[in-house]
PDB file of N, CA and C in Angstrom:
ATOM      1  N   MET A   1     136.223  38.826-121.983  1.00  0.00           N
ATOM      2  CA  MET A   1     135.541  37.792-121.237  1.00  0.00           C
ATOM      3  C   MET A   1     134.036  37.897-121.518  1.00  0.00           C
ATOM      4  N   ALA A   2     133.413  36.773-121.734  1.00  0.00           N
ATOM      5  CA  ALA A   2     131.981  36.746-122.032  1.00  0.00           C
ATOM      6  C   ALA A   2     131.178  37.040-120.778  1.00  0.00           C
ATOM      7  N   LYS A   3     130.097  37.747-120.978  1.00  0.00           N
ATOM      8  CA  LYS A   3     129.199  38.019-119.860  1.00  0.00           C
ATOM      9  C   LYS A   3     128.168  36.901-119.765  1.00  0.00           C
ATOM     10  N   GLU A   4     127.761  36.611-118.551  1.00  0.00           N
ATOM     11  CA  GLU A   4     126.746  35.587-118.330  1.00  0.00           C
ATOM     12  C   GLU A   4     125.385  36.139-118.734  1.00  0.00           C
ATOM     13  N   ILE A   5     124.632  35.327-119.435  1.00  0.00           N
ATOM     14  CA  ILE A   5     123.271  35.699-119.807  1.00  0.00           C
ATOM     15  C   ILE A   5     122.337  35.011-118.833  1.00  0.00           C
ATOM     16  N   ARG A   6     121.452  35.774-118.235  1.00  0.00           N
ATOM     17  CA  ARG A   6     120.522  35.225-117.256  1.00  0.00           C
ATOM     18  C   ARG A   6     119.094  35.515-117.685  1.00  0.00           C
ATOM     19  N   ALA A   7     118.224  34.610-117.352  1.00  0.00           N
ATOM     20  CA  ALA A   7     116.798  34.800-117.591  1.00  0.00           C
ATOM     21  C   ALA A   7     116.041  34.121-116.459  1.00  0.00           C
ATOM     22  N   ASP A   8     114.938  34.701-116.107  1.00  0.00           N
ATOM     23  CA  ASP A   8     114.094  34.142-115.054  1.00  0.00           C
ATOM     24  C   ASP A   8     113.111  33.158-115.698  1.00  0.00           C
ATOM     25  N   PRO A   9     113.268  31.860-115.422  1.00  0.00           N
ATOM     26  CA  PRO A   9     112.376  30.875-116.043  1.00  0.00           C
ATOM     27  C   PRO A   9     110.895  31.145-115.767  1.00  0.00           C
ATOM     28  N   ALA A  10     110.572  31.602-114.570  1.00  0.00           N
ATOM     29  CA  ALA A  10     109.171  31.882-114.246  1.00  0.00           C
ATOM     30  C   ALA A  10     108.637  33.040-115.088  1.00  0.00           C
ATOM     31  N   ALA A  11     109.460  34.069-115.285  1.00  0.00           N
ATOM     32  CA  ALA A  11     109.036  35.205-116.109  1.00  0.00           C
ATOM     33  C   ALA A  11     108.863  34.778-117.566  1.00  0.00           C
ATOM     34  N   LEU A  12     109.764  33.921-118.050  1.00  0.00           N
ATOM     35  CA  LEU A  12     109.626  33.412-119.418  1.00  0.00           C
ATOM     36  C   LEU A  12     108.354  32.582-119.563  1.00  0.00           C
ATOM     37  N   SER A  13     108.060  31.782-118.558  1.00  0.00           N
ATOM     38  CA  SER A  13     106.843  30.975-118.576  1.00  0.00           C
ATOM     39  C   SER A  13     105.600  31.865-118.560  1.00  0.00           C
ATOM     40  N   ASP A  14     105.635  32.921-117.757  1.00  0.00           N
ATOM     41  CA  ASP A  14     104.513  33.867-117.720  1.00  0.00           C
ATOM     42  C   ASP A  14     104.319  34.542-119.075  1.00  0.00           C
ATOM     43  N   LEU A  15     105.423  34.904-119.709  1.00  0.00           N
ATOM     44  CA  LEU A  15     105.345  35.531-121.026  1.00  0.00           C
ATOM     45  C   LEU A  15     104.794  34.547-122.059  1.00  0.00           C
ATOM     46  N   ALA A  16     105.181  33.284-121.954  1.00  0.00           N
ATOM     47  CA  ALA A  16     104.639  32.256-122.851  1.00  0.00           C
ATOM     48  C   ALA A  16     103.133  32.113-122.654  1.00  0.00           C
ATOM     49  N   ASP A  17     102.692  32.111-121.394  1.00  0.00           N
ATOM     50  CA  ASP A  17     101.258  32.035-121.106  1.00  0.00           C
ATOM     51  C   ASP A  17     100.518  33.229-121.704  1.00  0.00           C
ATOM     52  N   ALA A  18     101.109  34.415-121.585  1.00  0.00           N
ATOM     53  CA  ALA A  18     100.486  35.616-122.144  1.00  0.00           C
ATOM     54  C   ALA A  18     100.418  35.541-123.666  1.00  0.00           C
ATOM     55  N   SER A  19     101.446  34.990-124.290  1.00  0.00           N
ATOM     56  CA  SER A  19     101.449  34.840-125.751  1.00  0.00           C
ATOM     57  C   SER A  19     100.366  33.866-126.202  1.00  0.00           C
ATOM     58  N   LEU A  20     100.229  32.762-125.476  1.00  0.00           N
ATOM     59  CA  LEU A  20      99.174  31.802-125.817  1.00  0.00           C
ATOM     60  C   LEU A  20      97.791  32.407-125.622  1.00  0.00           C
ATOM     61  N   ALA A  21      97.622  33.159-124.543  1.00  0.00           N
ATOM     62  CA  ALA A  21      96.331  33.798-124.291  1.00  0.00           C
ATOM     63  C   ALA A  21      96.009  34.815-125.383  1.00  0.00           C
ATOM     64  N   ALA A  22      97.010  35.567-125.821  1.00  0.00           N
ATOM     65  CA  ALA A  22      96.795  36.544-126.895  1.00  0.00           C
ATOM     66  C   ALA A  22      96.415  35.840-128.192  1.00  0.00           C
ATOM     67  N   ALA A  23      97.075  34.733-128.490  1.00  0.00           N
ATOM     68  CA  ALA A  23      96.749  33.969-129.700  1.00  0.00           C
ATOM     69  C   ALA A  23      95.314  33.458-129.643  1.00  0.00           C
ATOM     70  N   GLU A  24      94.931  32.955-128.483  1.00  0.00           N
ATOM     71  CA  GLU A  24      93.576  32.430-128.325  1.00  0.00           C
ATOM     72  C   GLU A  24      92.533  33.537-128.453  1.00  0.00           C
ATOM     73  N   ARG A  25      92.776  34.671-127.782  1.00  0.00           N
ATOM     74  CA  ARG A  25      91.834  35.795-127.873  1.00  0.00           C
ATOM     75  C   ARG A  25      91.701  36.292-129.306  1.00  0.00           C
ATOM     76  N   LEU A  26      92.829  36.450-129.970  1.00  0.00           N
ATOM     77  CA  LEU A  26      92.815  36.951-131.337  1.00  0.00           C
ATOM     78  C   LEU A  26      92.041  36.007-132.251  1.00  0.00           C
ATOM     79  N   GLY A  27      92.342  34.733-132.176  1.00  0.00           N
ATOM     80  CA  GLY A  27      91.635  33.761-133.008  1.00  0.00           C
ATOM     81  C   GLY A  27      90.156  33.696-132.686  1.00  0.00           C
ATOM     82  N   ASP A  28      89.826  33.671-131.404  1.00  0.00           N
ATOM     83  CA  ASP A  28      88.419  33.602-130.999  1.00  0.00           C
ATOM     84  C   ASP A  28      87.648  34.841-131.428  1.00  0.00           C
ATOM     85  N   GLN A  29      88.251  36.016-131.251  1.00  0.00           N
ATOM     86  CA  GLN A  29      87.573  37.256-131.631  1.00  0.00           C
ATOM     87  C   GLN A  29      87.337  37.311-133.135  1.00  0.00           C
ATOM     88  N   PHE A  30      88.308  36.883-133.891  1.00  0.00           N
ATOM     89  CA  PHE A  30      88.131  36.928-135.345  1.00  0.00           C
ATOM     90  C   PHE A  30      87.071  35.926-135.788  1.00  0.00           C
ATOM     91  N   ARG A  31      87.159  34.698-135.262  1.00  0.00           N
ATOM     92  CA  ARG A  31      86.183  33.680-135.663  1.00  0.00           C
ATOM     93  C   ARG A  31      84.785  34.021-135.162  1.00  0.00           C
ATOM     94  N   GLY A  32      84.683  34.485-133.933  1.00  0.00           N
ATOM     95  CA  GLY A  32      83.371  34.770-133.353  1.00  0.00           C
ATOM     96  C   GLY A  32      82.805  36.123-133.727  1.00  0.00           C
ATOM     97  N   GLY A  33      83.675  37.097-133.926  1.00  0.00           N
ATOM     98  CA  GLY A  33      83.209  38.456-134.183  1.00  0.00           C
ATOM     99  C   GLY A  33      82.852  38.741-135.620  1.00  0.00           C
ATOM    100  N   TYR A  34      83.227  37.845-136.513  1.00  0.00           N
ATOM    101  CA  TYR A  34      82.997  38.106-137.935  1.00  0.00           C
ATOM    102  C   TYR A  34      82.243  36.959-138.602  1.00  0.00           C
ATOM    103  N   ARG A  35      81.344  36.343-137.840  1.00  0.00           N
ATOM    104  CA  ARG A  35      80.581  35.218-138.388  1.00  0.00           C
ATOM    105  C   ARG A  35      79.644  35.649-139.505  1.00  0.00           C
ATOM    106  N   HIS A  36      79.234  36.901-139.491  1.00  0.00           N
ATOM    107  CA  HIS A  36      78.310  37.393-140.514  1.00  0.00           C
ATOM    108  C   HIS A  36      79.019  37.638-141.853  1.00  0.00           C
ATOM    109  N   LEU A  37      80.322  37.461-141.888  1.00  0.00           N
ATOM    110  CA  LEU A  37      81.079  37.651-143.125  1.00  0.00           C
ATOM    111  C   LEU A  37      81.299  36.311-143.809  1.00  0.00           C
ATOM    112  N   PRO A  38      81.408  36.230-145.063  1.00  0.00           N
ATOM    113  CA  PRO A  38      81.291  37.310-146.032  1.00  0.00           C
ATOM    114  C   PRO A  38      79.840  37.743-146.210  1.00  0.00           C
ATOM    115  N   LEU A  39      79.697  38.968-146.571  1.00  0.00           N
ATOM    116  CA  LEU A  39      78.366  39.521-146.795  1.00  0.00           C
ATOM    117  C   LEU A  39      77.810  39.005-148.116  1.00  0.00           C
ATOM    118  N   PRO A  40      76.505  38.806-148.170  1.00  0.00           N
ATOM    119  CA  PRO A  40      75.917  38.383-149.445  1.00  0.00           C
ATOM    120  C   PRO A  40      75.990  39.514-150.473  1.00  0.00           C
ATOM    121  N   ALA A  41      76.022  39.147-151.727  1.00  0.00           N
ATOM    122  CA  ALA A  41      76.122  40.137-152.809  1.00  0.00           C
ATOM    123  C   ALA A  41      74.965  41.121-152.774  1.00  0.00           C
ATOM    124  N   SER A  42      73.808  40.679-152.307  1.00  0.00           N
ATOM    125  CA  SER A  42      72.639  41.569-152.273  1.00  0.00           C
ATOM    126  C   SER A  42      72.841  42.753-151.334  1.00  0.00           C
ATOM    127  N   THR A  43      73.754  42.634-150.398  1.00  0.00           N
ATOM    128  CA  THR A  43      74.044  43.722-149.463  1.00  0.00           C
ATOM    129  C   THR A  43      74.558  44.953-150.195  1.00  0.00           C
ATOM    130  N   PHE A  44      75.207  44.748-151.305  1.00  0.00           N
ATOM    131  CA  PHE A  44      75.850  45.845-152.024  1.00  0.00           C
ATOM    132  C   PHE A  44      74.948  46.475-153.077  1.00  0.00           C
ATOM    133  N   GLY A  45      73.723  46.038-153.143  1.00  0.00           N
ATOM    134  CA  GLY A  45      72.757  46.659-154.042  1.00  0.00           C
ATOM    135  C   GLY A  45      72.907  46.205-155.479  1.00  0.00           C
ATOM    136  N   THR A  46      72.145  46.859-156.314  1.00  0.00           N
ATOM    137  CA  THR A  46      72.105  46.482-157.730  1.00  0.00           C
ATOM    138  C   THR A  46      72.805  47.491-158.622  1.00  0.00           C
ATOM    139  N   LEU A  47      73.448  48.466-158.044  1.00  0.00           N
ATOM    140  CA  LEU A  47      74.178  49.443-158.851  1.00  0.00           C
ATOM    141  C   LEU A  47      75.395  48.783-159.486  1.00  0.00           C
ATOM    142  N   GLY A  48      75.942  49.438-160.497  1.00  0.00           N
ATOM    143  CA  GLY A  48      77.044  48.878-161.262  1.00  0.00           C
ATOM    144  C   GLY A  48      78.255  48.495-160.434  1.00  0.00           C
ATOM    145  N   GLY A  49      78.599  49.275-159.444  1.00  0.00           N
ATOM    146  CA  GLY A  49      79.791  49.000-158.643  1.00  0.00           C
ATOM    147  C   GLY A  49      79.577  47.989-157.540  1.00  0.00           C
ATOM    148  N   GLY A  50      78.350  47.570-157.320  1.00  0.00           N
ATOM    149  CA  GLY A  50      78.051  46.651-156.223  1.00  0.00           C
ATOM    150  C   GLY A  50      78.774  45.324-156.331  1.00  0.00           C
ATOM    151  N   ALA A  51      78.792  44.762-157.522  1.00  0.00           N
ATOM    152  CA  ALA A  51      79.450  43.462-157.713  1.00  0.00           C
ATOM    153  C   ALA A  51      80.956  43.570-157.488  1.00  0.00           C
ATOM    154  N   ALA A  52      81.545  44.657-157.981  1.00  0.00           N
ATOM    155  CA  ALA A  52      82.986  44.855-157.792  1.00  0.00           C
ATOM    156  C   ALA A  52      83.314  45.049-156.314  1.00  0.00           C
ATOM    157  N   LEU A  53      82.475  45.817-155.627  1.00  0.00           N
ATOM    158  CA  LEU A  53      82.687  46.040-154.194  1.00  0.00           C
ATOM    159  C   LEU A  53      82.561  44.730-153.424  1.00  0.00           C
ATOM    160  N   HIS A  54      81.576  43.912-153.806  1.00  0.00           N
ATOM    161  CA  HIS A  54      81.408  42.609-153.166  1.00  0.00           C
ATOM    162  C   HIS A  54      82.660  41.753-153.366  1.00  0.00           C
ATOM    163  N   GLY A  55      83.200  41.747-154.569  1.00  0.00           N
ATOM    164  CA  GLY A  55      84.421  40.988-154.846  1.00  0.00           C
ATOM    165  C   GLY A  55      85.603  41.491-154.043  1.00  0.00           C
ATOM    166  N   THR A  56      85.723  42.817-153.941  1.00  0.00           N
ATOM    167  CA  THR A  56      86.816  43.411-153.168  1.00  0.00           C
ATOM    168  C   THR A  56      86.697  43.044-151.693  1.00  0.00           C
ATOM    169  N   CYS A  57      85.491  43.087-151.170  1.00  0.00           N
ATOM    170  CA  CYS A  57      85.287  42.724-149.759  1.00  0.00           C
ATOM    171  C   CYS A  57      85.677  41.268-149.514  1.00  0.00           C
ATOM    172  N   GLY A  58      85.372  40.399-150.456  1.00  0.00           N
ATOM    173  CA  GLY A  58      85.764  38.997-150.328  1.00  0.00           C
ATOM    174  C   GLY A  58      87.274  38.833-150.301  1.00  0.00           C
ATOM    175  N   LEU A  59      87.967  39.590-151.158  1.00  0.00           N
ATOM    176  CA  LEU A  59      89.434  39.534-151.179  1.00  0.00           C
ATOM    177  C   LEU A  59      90.029  40.055-149.872  1.00  0.00           C
ATOM    178  N   VAL A  60      89.458  41.144-149.360  1.00  0.00           N
ATOM    179  CA  VAL A  60      89.940  41.711-148.097  1.00  0.00           C
ATOM    180  C   VAL A  60      89.724  40.719-146.956  1.00  0.00           C
ATOM    181  N   LEU A  61      88.577  40.067-146.938  1.00  0.00           N
ATOM    182  CA  LEU A  61      88.301  39.079-145.894  1.00  0.00           C
ATOM    183  C   LEU A  61      89.294  37.918-145.970  1.00  0.00           C
ATOM    184  N   THR A  62      89.584  37.458-147.167  1.00  0.00           N
ATOM    185  CA  THR A  62      90.558  36.377-147.334  1.00  0.00           C
ATOM    186  C   THR A  62      91.933  36.800-146.830  1.00  0.00           C
ATOM    187  N   ASP A  63      92.345  38.015-147.189  1.00  0.00           N
ATOM    188  CA  ASP A  63      93.640  38.519-146.717  1.00  0.00           C
ATOM    189  C   ASP A  63      93.661  38.664-145.198  1.00  0.00           C
ATOM    190  N   ALA A  64      92.547  39.138-144.624  1.00  0.00           N
ATOM    191  CA  ALA A  64      92.470  39.289-143.166  1.00  0.00           C
ATOM    192  C   ALA A  64      92.557  37.926-142.481  1.00  0.00           C
ATOM    193  N   GLN A  65      91.867  36.940-143.026  1.00  0.00           N
ATOM    194  CA  GLN A  65      91.929  35.593-142.452  1.00  0.00           C
ATOM    195  C   GLN A  65      93.352  35.052-142.492  1.00  0.00           C
ATOM    196  N   ASN A  66      94.029  35.252-143.606  1.00  0.00           N
ATOM    197  CA  ASN A  66      95.419  34.799-143.716  1.00  0.00           C
ATOM    198  C   ASN A  66      96.317  35.511-142.711  1.00  0.00           C
ATOM    199  N   ALA A  67      96.124  36.817-142.562  1.00  0.00           N
ATOM    200  CA  ALA A  67      96.947  37.588-141.622  1.00  0.00           C
ATOM    201  C   ALA A  67      96.700  37.146-140.182  1.00  0.00           C
ATOM    202  N   ILE A  68      95.437  36.975-139.814  1.00  0.00           N
ATOM    203  CA  ILE A  68      95.101  36.560-138.447  1.00  0.00           C
ATOM    204  C   ILE A  68      95.636  35.156-138.175  1.00  0.00           C
ATOM    205  N   THR A  69      95.454  34.255-139.122  1.00  0.00           N
ATOM    206  CA  THR A  69      95.951  32.890-138.960  1.00  0.00           C
ATOM    207  C   THR A  69      97.465  32.879-138.780  1.00  0.00           C
ATOM    208  N   THR A  70      98.152  33.686-139.577  1.00  0.00           N
ATOM    209  CA  THR A  70      99.610  33.768-139.473  1.00  0.00           C
ATOM    210  C   THR A  70     100.025  34.344-138.129  1.00  0.00           C
ATOM    211  N   LEU A  71      99.356  35.406-137.694  1.00  0.00           N
ATOM    212  CA  LEU A  71      99.696  36.028-136.415  1.00  0.00           C
ATOM    213  C   LEU A  71      99.452  35.070-135.255  1.00  0.00           C
ATOM    214  N   VAL A  72      98.355  34.341-135.286  1.00  0.00           N
ATOM    215  CA  VAL A  72      98.075  33.353-134.239  1.00  0.00           C
ATOM    216  C   VAL A  72      99.179  32.292-134.218  1.00  0.00           C
ATOM    217  N   ALA A  73      99.589  31.831-135.388  1.00  0.00           N
ATOM    218  CA  ALA A  73     100.657  30.825-135.463  1.00  0.00           C
ATOM    219  C   ALA A  73     101.976  31.375-134.927  1.00  0.00           C
ATOM    220  N   VAL A  74     102.268  32.636-135.212  1.00  0.00           N
ATOM    221  CA  VAL A  74     103.499  33.255-134.708  1.00  0.00           C
ATOM    222  C   VAL A  74     103.456  33.348-133.187  1.00  0.00           C
ATOM    223  N   LEU A  75     102.333  33.789-132.636  1.00  0.00           N
ATOM    224  CA  LEU A  75     102.209  33.891-131.178  1.00  0.00           C
ATOM    225  C   LEU A  75     102.337  32.519-130.520  1.00  0.00           C
ATOM    226  N   GLU A  76     101.724  31.501-131.122  1.00  0.00           N
ATOM    227  CA  GLU A  76     101.841  30.149-130.570  1.00  0.00           C
ATOM    228  C   GLU A  76     103.278  29.640-130.664  1.00  0.00           C
ATOM    229  N   GLY A  77     103.947  29.930-131.764  1.00  0.00           N
ATOM    230  CA  GLY A  77     105.352  29.540-131.909  1.00  0.00           C
ATOM    231  C   GLY A  77     106.241  30.248-130.906  1.00  0.00           C
ATOM    232  N   ASP A  78     105.970  31.541-130.691  1.00  0.00           N
ATOM    233  CA  ASP A  78     106.731  32.291-129.690  1.00  0.00           C
ATOM    234  C   ASP A  78     106.551  31.677-128.308  1.00  0.00           C
ATOM    235  N   ALA A  79     105.313  31.321-127.980  1.00  0.00           N
ATOM    236  CA  ALA A  79     105.040  30.716-126.674  1.00  0.00           C
ATOM    237  C   ALA A  79     105.806  29.406-126.521  1.00  0.00           C
ATOM    238  N   ASP A  80     105.819  28.602-127.566  1.00  0.00           N
ATOM    239  CA  ASP A  80     106.553  27.334-127.521  1.00  0.00           C
ATOM    240  C   ASP A  80     108.042  27.574-127.286  1.00  0.00           C
ATOM    241  N   ARG A  81     108.619  28.521-128.019  1.00  0.00           N
ATOM    242  CA  ARG A  81     110.053  28.806-127.860  1.00  0.00           C
ATOM    243  C   ARG A  81     110.349  29.397-126.484  1.00  0.00           C
ATOM    244  N   LEU A  82     109.461  30.228-125.971  1.00  0.00           N
ATOM    245  CA  LEU A  82     109.659  30.785-124.634  1.00  0.00           C
ATOM    246  C   LEU A  82     109.630  29.683-123.577  1.00  0.00           C
ATOM    247  N   LEU A  83     108.695  28.748-123.707  1.00  0.00           N
ATOM    248  CA  LEU A  83     108.625  27.644-122.742  1.00  0.00           C
ATOM    249  C   LEU A  83     109.868  26.763-122.817  1.00  0.00           C
ATOM    250  N   ARG A  84     110.327  26.468-124.027  1.00  0.00           N
ATOM    251  CA  ARG A  84     111.550  25.664-124.155  1.00  0.00           C
ATOM    252  C   ARG A  84     112.741  26.389-123.536  1.00  0.00           C
ATOM    253  N   THR A  85     112.807  27.694-123.732  1.00  0.00           N
ATOM    254  CA  THR A  85     113.898  28.477-123.149  1.00  0.00           C
ATOM    255  C   THR A  85     113.797  28.482-121.629  1.00  0.00           C
ATOM    256  N   ALA A  86     112.584  28.637-121.106  1.00  0.00           N
ATOM    257  CA  ALA A  86     112.392  28.622-119.651  1.00  0.00           C
ATOM    258  C   ALA A  86     112.834  27.286-119.067  1.00  0.00           C
ATOM    259  N   PHE A  87     112.441  26.188-119.709  1.00  0.00           N
ATOM    260  CA  PHE A  87     112.849  24.872-119.217  1.00  0.00           C
ATOM    261  C   PHE A  87     114.361  24.702-119.298  1.00  0.00           C
ATOM    262  N   ALA A  88     114.971  25.192-120.358  1.00  0.00           N
ATOM    263  CA  ALA A  88     116.429  25.077-120.503  1.00  0.00           C
ATOM    264  C   ALA A  88     117.145  25.864-119.409  1.00  0.00           C
ATOM    265  N   TYR A  89     116.683  27.081-119.136  1.00  0.00           N
ATOM    266  CA  TYR A  89     117.303  27.873-118.069  1.00  0.00           C
ATOM    267  C   TYR A  89     117.090  27.215-116.712  1.00  0.00           C
ATOM    268  N   HIS A  90     115.905  26.685-116.488  1.00  0.00           N
ATOM    269  CA  HIS A  90     115.632  26.023-115.213  1.00  0.00           C
ATOM    270  C   HIS A  90     116.543  24.801-115.046  1.00  0.00           C
ATOM    271  N   ALA A  91     116.678  24.015-116.104  1.00  0.00           N
ATOM    272  CA  ALA A  91     117.555  22.840-116.035  1.00  0.00           C
ATOM    273  C   ALA A  91     119.008  23.251-115.823  1.00  0.00           C
ATOM    274  N   ALA A  92     119.445  24.306-116.501  1.00  0.00           N
ATOM    275  CA  ALA A  92     120.824  24.783-116.328  1.00  0.00           C
ATOM    276  C   ALA A  92     121.044  25.285-114.903  1.00  0.00           C
ATOM    277  N   ASP A  93     120.059  25.984-114.357  1.00  0.00           N
ATOM    278  CA  ASP A  93     120.167  26.456-112.973  1.00  0.00           C
ATOM    279  C   ASP A  93     120.251  25.283-112.002  1.00  0.00           C
ATOM    280  N   ARG A  94     119.431  24.268-112.221  1.00  0.00           N
ATOM    281  CA  ARG A  94     119.465  23.094-111.340  1.00  0.00           C
ATOM    282  C   ARG A  94     120.800  22.375-111.451  1.00  0.00           C
ATOM    283  N   HIS A  95     121.298  22.236-112.677  1.00  0.00           N
ATOM    284  CA  HIS A  95     122.589  21.572-112.888  1.00  0.00           C
ATOM    285  C   HIS A  95     123.709  22.358-112.195  1.00  0.00           C
ATOM    286  N   ALA A  96     123.710  23.670-112.364  1.00  0.00           N
ATOM    287  CA  ALA A  96     124.735  24.509-111.725  1.00  0.00           C
ATOM    288  C   ALA A  96     124.597  24.446-110.211  1.00  0.00           C
ATOM    289  N   ASP A  97     123.367  24.402-109.730  1.00  0.00           N
ATOM    290  CA  ASP A  97     123.130  24.332-108.294  1.00  0.00           C
ATOM    291  C   ASP A  97     123.693  23.030-107.722  1.00  0.00           C
ATOM    292  N   LEU A  98     123.494  21.940-108.434  1.00  0.00           N
ATOM    293  CA  LEU A  98     124.027  20.658-107.967  1.00  0.00           C
ATOM    294  C   LEU A  98     125.551  20.673-107.939  1.00  0.00           C
ATOM    295  N   ARG A  99     126.155  21.286-108.943  1.00  0.00           N
ATOM    296  CA  ARG A  99     127.620  21.363-108.984  1.00  0.00           C
ATOM    297  C   ARG A  99     128.163  22.273-107.890  1.00  0.00           C
ATOM    298  N   MET A 100     127.407  23.287-107.515  1.00  0.00           N
ATOM    299  CA  MET A 100     127.900  24.268-106.546  1.00  0.00           C
ATOM    300  C   MET A 100     127.403  23.979-105.136  1.00  0.00           C
ATOM    301  N   GLY A 101     126.752  22.861-104.939  1.00  0.00           N
ATOM    302  CA  GLY A 101     126.332  22.491-103.594  1.00  0.00           C
ATOM    303  C   GLY A 101     125.184  23.322-103.063  1.00  0.00           C
ATOM    304  N   ASP A 102     124.186  23.586-103.887  1.00  0.00           N
ATOM    305  CA  ASP A 102     122.968  24.293-103.478  1.00  0.00           C
ATOM    306  C   ASP A 102     123.220  25.733-103.069  1.00  0.00           C
ATOM    307  N   SER A 103     124.297  26.330-103.547  1.00  0.00           N
ATOM    308  CA  SER A 103     124.576  27.720-103.172  1.00  0.00           C
ATOM    309  C   SER A 103     123.768  28.712-103.999  1.00  0.00           C
ATOM    310  N   ARG A 104     123.193  28.252-105.109  1.00  0.00           N
ATOM    311  CA  ARG A 104     122.434  29.152-105.983  1.00  0.00           C
ATOM    312  C   ARG A 104     120.955  29.178-105.640  1.00  0.00           C
ATOM    313  N   GLY A 105     120.487  28.200-104.902  1.00  0.00           N
ATOM    314  CA  GLY A 105     119.078  28.178-104.521  1.00  0.00           C
ATOM    315  C   GLY A 105     118.143  27.841-105.666  1.00  0.00           C
ATOM    316  N   ALA A 106     118.596  27.056-106.640  1.00  0.00           N
ATOM    317  CA  ALA A 106     117.787  26.738-107.810  1.00  0.00           C
ATOM    318  C   ALA A 106     117.296  25.300-107.804  1.00  0.00           C
ATOM    319  N   SER A 107     117.278  24.667-106.657  1.00  0.00           N
ATOM    320  CA  SER A 107     116.928  23.249-106.609  1.00  0.00           C
ATOM    321  C   SER A 107     115.434  23.006-106.700  1.00  0.00           C
ATOM    322  N   ALA A 108     114.631  24.031-106.620  1.00  0.00           N
ATOM    323  CA  ALA A 108     113.170  23.852-106.653  1.00  0.00           C
ATOM    324  C   ALA A 108     112.686  23.445-108.009  1.00  0.00           C
TER     325      ALA A 108
END
């Protein structure tokens, strides 16, 4: 016999809010905290390795931007799926409550 799967819609909604807040903080911190990047080539001096180091730093910054952008998108997607799941559970609870004559207390 299958077991019933239960989830608290309010808890799922809270988790979705936390995911959205994390995505916003992460994106804001990266955009606001690294405005001085990329560094100008002159920062690395005139020694032979300076140009190579400057190029490497540019590549690392590009990779970091891609990683942060991807992570923000994942967190936003998770929040969307959590909210859809919360609404689905809430609707299922209301439907079951109507069928059972308000015995479940999910009419709110």
